mmCIF file of C-alpha atoms in Angstrom:
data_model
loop_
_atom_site.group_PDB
_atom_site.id
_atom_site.type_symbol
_atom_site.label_atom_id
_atom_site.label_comp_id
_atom_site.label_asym_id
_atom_site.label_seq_id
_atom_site.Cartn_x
_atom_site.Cartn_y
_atom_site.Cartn_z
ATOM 1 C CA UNK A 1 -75.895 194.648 127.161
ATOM 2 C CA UNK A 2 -74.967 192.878 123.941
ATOM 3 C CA UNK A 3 -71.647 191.537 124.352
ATOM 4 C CA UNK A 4 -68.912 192.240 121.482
ATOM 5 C CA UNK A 5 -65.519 192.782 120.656
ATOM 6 C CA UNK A 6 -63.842 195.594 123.451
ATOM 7 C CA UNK A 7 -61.250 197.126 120.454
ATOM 8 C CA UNK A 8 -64.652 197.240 118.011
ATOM 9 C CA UNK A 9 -64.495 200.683 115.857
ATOM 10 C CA UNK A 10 -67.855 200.197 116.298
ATOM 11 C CA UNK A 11 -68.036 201.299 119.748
ATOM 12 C CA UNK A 12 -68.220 204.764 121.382
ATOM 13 C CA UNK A 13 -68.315 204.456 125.191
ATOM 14 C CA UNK A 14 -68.927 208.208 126.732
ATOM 15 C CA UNK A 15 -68.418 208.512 130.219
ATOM 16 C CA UNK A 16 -69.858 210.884 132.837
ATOM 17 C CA UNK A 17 -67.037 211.779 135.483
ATOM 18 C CA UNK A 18 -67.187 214.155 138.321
ATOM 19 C CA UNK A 19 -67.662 214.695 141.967
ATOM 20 C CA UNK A 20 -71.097 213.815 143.661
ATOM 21 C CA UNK A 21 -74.346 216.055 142.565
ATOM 22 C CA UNK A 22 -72.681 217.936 139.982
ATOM 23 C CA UNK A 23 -75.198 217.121 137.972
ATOM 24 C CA UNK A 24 -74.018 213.380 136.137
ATOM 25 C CA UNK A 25 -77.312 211.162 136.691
ATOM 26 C CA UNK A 26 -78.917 213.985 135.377
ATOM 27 C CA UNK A 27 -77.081 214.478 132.302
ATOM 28 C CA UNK A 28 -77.296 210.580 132.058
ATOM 29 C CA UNK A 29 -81.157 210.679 131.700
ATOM 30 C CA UNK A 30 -80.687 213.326 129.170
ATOM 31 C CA UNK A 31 -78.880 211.075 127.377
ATOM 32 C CA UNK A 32 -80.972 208.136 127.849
ATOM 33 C CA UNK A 33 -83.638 210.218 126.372
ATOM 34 C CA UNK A 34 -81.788 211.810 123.454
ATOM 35 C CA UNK A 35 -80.306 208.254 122.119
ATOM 36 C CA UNK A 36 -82.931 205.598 122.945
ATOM 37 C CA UNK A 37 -80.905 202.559 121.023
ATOM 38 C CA UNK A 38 -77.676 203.227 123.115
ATOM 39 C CA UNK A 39 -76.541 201.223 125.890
ATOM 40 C CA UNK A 40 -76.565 202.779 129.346
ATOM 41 C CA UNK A 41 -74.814 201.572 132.614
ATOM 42 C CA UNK A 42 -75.506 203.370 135.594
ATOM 43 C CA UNK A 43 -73.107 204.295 138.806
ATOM 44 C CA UNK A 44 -71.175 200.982 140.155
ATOM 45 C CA UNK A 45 -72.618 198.660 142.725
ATOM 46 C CA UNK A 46 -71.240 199.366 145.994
ATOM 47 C CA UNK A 47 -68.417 197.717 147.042
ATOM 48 C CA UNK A 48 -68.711 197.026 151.233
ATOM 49 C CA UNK A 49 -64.556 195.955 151.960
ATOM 50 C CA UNK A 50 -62.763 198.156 154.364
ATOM 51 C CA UNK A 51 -59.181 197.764 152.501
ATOM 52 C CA UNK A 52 -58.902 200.228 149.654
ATOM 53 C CA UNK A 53 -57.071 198.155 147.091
ATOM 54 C CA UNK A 54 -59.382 195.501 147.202
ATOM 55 C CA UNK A 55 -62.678 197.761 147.443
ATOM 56 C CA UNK A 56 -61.332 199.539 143.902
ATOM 57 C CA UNK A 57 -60.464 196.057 142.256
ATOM 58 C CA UNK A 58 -64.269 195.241 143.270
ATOM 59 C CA UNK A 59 -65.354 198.266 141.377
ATOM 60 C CA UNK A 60 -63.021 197.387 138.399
ATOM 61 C CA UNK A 61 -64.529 194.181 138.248
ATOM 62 C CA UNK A 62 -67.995 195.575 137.368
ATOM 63 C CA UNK A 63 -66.706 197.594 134.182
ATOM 64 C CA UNK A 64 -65.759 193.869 132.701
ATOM 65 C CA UNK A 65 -70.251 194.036 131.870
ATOM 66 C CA UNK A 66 -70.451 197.649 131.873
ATOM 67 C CA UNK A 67 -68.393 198.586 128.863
ATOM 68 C CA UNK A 68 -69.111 195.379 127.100
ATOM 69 C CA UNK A 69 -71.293 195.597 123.575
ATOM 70 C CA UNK A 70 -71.658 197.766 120.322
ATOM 71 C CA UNK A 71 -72.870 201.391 119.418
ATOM 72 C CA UNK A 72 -73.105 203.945 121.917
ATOM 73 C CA UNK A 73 -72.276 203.449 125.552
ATOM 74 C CA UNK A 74 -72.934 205.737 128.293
ATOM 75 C CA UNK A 75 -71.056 205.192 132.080
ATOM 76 C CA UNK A 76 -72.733 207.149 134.878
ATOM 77 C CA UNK A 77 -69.180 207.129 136.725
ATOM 78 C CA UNK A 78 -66.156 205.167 134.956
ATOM 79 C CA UNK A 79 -62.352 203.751 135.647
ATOM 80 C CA UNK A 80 -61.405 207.556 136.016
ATOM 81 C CA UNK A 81 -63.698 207.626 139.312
ATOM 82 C CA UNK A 82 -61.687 204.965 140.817
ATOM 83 C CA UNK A 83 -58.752 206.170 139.613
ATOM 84 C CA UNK A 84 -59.900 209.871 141.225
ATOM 85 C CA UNK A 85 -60.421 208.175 144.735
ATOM 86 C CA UNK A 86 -57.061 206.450 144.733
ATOM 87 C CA UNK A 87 -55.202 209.748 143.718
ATOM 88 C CA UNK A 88 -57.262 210.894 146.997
ATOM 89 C CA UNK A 89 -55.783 207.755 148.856
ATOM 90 C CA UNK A 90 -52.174 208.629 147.926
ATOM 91 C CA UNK A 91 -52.864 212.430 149.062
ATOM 92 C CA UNK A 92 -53.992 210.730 152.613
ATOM 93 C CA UNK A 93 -50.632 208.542 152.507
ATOM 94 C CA UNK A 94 -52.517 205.172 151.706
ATOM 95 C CA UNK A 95 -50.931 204.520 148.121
ATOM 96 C CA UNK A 96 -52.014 201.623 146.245
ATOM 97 C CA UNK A 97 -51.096 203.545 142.987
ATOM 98 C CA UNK A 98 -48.995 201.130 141.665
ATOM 99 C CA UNK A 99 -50.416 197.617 142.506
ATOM 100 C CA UNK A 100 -54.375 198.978 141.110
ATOM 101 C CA UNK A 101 -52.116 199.756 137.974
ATOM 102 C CA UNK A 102 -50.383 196.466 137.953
ATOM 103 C CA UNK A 103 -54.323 194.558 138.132
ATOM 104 C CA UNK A 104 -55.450 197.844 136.148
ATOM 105 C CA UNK A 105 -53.073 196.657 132.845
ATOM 106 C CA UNK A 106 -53.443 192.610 133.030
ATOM 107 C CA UNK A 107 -57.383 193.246 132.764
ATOM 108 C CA UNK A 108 -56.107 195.835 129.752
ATOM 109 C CA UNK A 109 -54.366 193.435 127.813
ATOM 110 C CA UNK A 110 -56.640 190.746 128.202
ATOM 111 C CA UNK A 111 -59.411 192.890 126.435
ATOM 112 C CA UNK A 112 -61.864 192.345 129.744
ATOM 113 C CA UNK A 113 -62.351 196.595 129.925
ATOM 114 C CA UNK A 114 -61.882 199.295 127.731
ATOM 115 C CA UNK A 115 -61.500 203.159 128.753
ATOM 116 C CA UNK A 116 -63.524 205.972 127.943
ATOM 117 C CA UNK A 117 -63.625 207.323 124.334
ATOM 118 C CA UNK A 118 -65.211 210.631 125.428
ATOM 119 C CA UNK A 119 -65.242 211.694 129.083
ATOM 120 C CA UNK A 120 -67.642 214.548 130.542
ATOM 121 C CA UNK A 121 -66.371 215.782 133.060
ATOM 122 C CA UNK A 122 -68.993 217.861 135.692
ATOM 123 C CA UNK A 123 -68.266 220.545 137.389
ATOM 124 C CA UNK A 124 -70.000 222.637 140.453
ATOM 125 C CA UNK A 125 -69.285 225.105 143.377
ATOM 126 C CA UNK A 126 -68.316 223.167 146.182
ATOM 127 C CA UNK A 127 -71.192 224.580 148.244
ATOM 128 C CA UNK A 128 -73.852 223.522 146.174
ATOM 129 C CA UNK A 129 -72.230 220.008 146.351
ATOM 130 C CA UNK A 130 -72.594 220.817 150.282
ATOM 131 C CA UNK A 131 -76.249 221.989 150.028
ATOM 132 C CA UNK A 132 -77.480 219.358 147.771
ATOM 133 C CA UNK A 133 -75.906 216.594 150.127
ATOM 134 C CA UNK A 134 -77.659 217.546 153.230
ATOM 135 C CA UNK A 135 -81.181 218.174 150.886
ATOM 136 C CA UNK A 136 -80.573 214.730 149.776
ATOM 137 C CA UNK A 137 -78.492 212.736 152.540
ATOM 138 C CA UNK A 138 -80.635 210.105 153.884
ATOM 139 C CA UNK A 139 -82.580 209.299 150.440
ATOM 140 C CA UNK A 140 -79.551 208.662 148.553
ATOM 141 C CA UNK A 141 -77.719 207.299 151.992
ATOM 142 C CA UNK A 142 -73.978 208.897 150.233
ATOM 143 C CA UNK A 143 -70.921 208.945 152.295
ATOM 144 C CA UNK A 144 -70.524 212.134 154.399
ATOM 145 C CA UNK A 145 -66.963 211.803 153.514
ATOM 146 C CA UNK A 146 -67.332 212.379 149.368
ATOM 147 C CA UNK A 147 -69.311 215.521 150.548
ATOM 148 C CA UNK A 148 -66.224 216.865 152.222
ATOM 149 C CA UNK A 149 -64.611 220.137 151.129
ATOM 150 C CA UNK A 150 -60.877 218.144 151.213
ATOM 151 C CA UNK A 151 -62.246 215.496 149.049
ATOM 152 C CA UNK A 152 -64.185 217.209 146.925
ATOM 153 C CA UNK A 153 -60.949 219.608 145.996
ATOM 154 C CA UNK A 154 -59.098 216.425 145.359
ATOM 155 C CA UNK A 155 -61.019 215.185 142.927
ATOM 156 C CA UNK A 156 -60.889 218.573 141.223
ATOM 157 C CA UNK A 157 -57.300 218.555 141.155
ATOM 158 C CA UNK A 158 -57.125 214.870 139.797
ATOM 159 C CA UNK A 159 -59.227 216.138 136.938
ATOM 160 C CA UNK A 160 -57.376 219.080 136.013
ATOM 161 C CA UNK A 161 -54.426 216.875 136.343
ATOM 162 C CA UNK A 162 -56.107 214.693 133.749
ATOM 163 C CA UNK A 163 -57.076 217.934 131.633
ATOM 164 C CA UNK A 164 -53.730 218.839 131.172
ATOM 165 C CA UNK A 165 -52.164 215.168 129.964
ATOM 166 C CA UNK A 166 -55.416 215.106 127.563
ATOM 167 C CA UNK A 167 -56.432 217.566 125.594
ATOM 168 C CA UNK A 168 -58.731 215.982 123.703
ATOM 169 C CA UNK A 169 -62.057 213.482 124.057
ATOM 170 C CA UNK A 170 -62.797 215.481 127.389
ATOM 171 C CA UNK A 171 -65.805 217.794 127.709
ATOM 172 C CA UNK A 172 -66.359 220.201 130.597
ATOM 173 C CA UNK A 173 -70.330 220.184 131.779
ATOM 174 C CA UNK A 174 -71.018 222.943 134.394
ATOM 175 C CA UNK A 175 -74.507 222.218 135.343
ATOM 176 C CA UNK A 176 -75.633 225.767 136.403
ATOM 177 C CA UNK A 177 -74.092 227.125 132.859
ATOM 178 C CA UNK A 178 -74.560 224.037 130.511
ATOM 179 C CA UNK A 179 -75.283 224.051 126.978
ATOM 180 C CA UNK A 180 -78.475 221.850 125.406
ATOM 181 C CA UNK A 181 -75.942 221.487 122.646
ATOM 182 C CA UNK A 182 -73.816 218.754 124.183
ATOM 183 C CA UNK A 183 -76.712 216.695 123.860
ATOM 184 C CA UNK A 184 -75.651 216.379 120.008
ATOM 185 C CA UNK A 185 -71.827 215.472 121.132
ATOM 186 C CA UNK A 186 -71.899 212.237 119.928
ATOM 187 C CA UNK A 187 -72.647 213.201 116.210
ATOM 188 C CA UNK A 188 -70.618 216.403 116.122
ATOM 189 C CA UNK A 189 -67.826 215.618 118.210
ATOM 190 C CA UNK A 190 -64.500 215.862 116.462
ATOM 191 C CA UNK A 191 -61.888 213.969 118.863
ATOM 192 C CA UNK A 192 -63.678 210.354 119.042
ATOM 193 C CA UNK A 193 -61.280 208.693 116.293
ATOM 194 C CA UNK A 194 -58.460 210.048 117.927
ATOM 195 C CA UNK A 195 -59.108 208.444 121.561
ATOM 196 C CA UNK A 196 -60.423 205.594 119.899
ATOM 197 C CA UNK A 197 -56.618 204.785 118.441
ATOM 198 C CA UNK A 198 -55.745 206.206 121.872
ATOM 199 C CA UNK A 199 -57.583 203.515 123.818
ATOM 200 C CA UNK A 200 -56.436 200.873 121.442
ATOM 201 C CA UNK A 201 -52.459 201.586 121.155
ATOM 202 C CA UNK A 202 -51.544 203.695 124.248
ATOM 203 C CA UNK A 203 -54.711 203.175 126.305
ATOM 204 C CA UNK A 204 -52.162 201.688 129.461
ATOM 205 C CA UNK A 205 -49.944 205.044 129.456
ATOM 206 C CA UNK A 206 -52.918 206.799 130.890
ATOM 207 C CA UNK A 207 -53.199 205.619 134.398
ATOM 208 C CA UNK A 208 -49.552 205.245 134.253
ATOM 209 C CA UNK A 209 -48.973 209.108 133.467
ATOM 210 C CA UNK A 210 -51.480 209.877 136.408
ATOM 211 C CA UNK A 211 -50.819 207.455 139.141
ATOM 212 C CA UNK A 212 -46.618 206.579 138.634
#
């Protein structure tokens, strides 16, 4: 990617949210077909630390390059997957809400990330989720534990937690009912402005309202 200014109004970075195959890399191609000159990063690197704090920091640490540059920017997975696990964590009584916050904002103010303009979120029955993960298990070697029912449900309530703060610059994708129209978002959509001055003024009261 072209490096460039993280507050640029020249910059649109769309991010593509939701548990595992409901449809996201997918979508992403789409994309990557439909807008050629855009930038596109694709899921994170795994992370192999056993301590959860420092396994999400290691993540974070990777969206320093991937929402770097100008244009369009598309994230197969973004900062509102990490913060989707660690809203799991808390769930399970292992909550390192606050200190990810604490590393979350000094990277914020510093200008080294920036958070989603538009998010699309994906949605599917949990037991194609189930189906597709034990079609697919050993080529894409995923964790048994993101394909479990609990986890999967957690998720979903961390995202309509995340509906209901935001009403705006998030887009619901159900992959068995989608619409070849959301392929145009970027031109059409009416919200980007407004979570644009979001991400620029209030940007840090987001994780806050979600994981505090």
């Amino acid at each position: 990617m072209v490096k460039g200014d993280l507050t640029s109004m020249n910059k649109t970075i769309i991010a593509i949210d939701g548990n595992i195959n409901t449809g996201k890399t997918s979508l992403f191609e789409k994309f990557m077909l439909a807008y050629p000159s855009a930038s596109f990063s694709r899921e994170y690197q795994p992370v192999v630390i056993q301590d959860d704090l420092e396994r999400q920091l290691g993540y974070l640490a990777q969206d320093i390059a991937r929402t770097q540059g100008e244009g369009m920017i598309f994230l197969d997975r973004s900062i509102l997957s990490l913060f989707a696990y660690i809203f799991w964590c808390a769930e399970k009584g292992r909550d390192i809400r606050r200190k990810f916050y604490q590393y979350f904002i000094c990277g914020l103010e510093r200008k080294l990330y920036a958070l989603p303009d538009i998010v699309i979120y994906c949605m599917q029955d949990y037991e194609v989720i189930r189906r597709a993960f034990e079609t697919n298990r050993e080529r894409k070697q995923t964790s048994e534990f993101l394909a479990e029912r609990e986890y999967c449900q957690s998720q979903e309530r961390f995202y309509k937690k995340l509906l209901e703060k935001l009403n705006h610059g998030i887009y619901i994708y159900d992959y068995k009912n989608h619409n070849e129209n959301l392929l145009k978002l970027m031109i059409l959509y009416p919200h980007t402005n407004y979570w644009r001055q979001f991400n620029m003024q209030l940007g840090w009261r987001i994780p806050q309202m979600l994981l505090v």
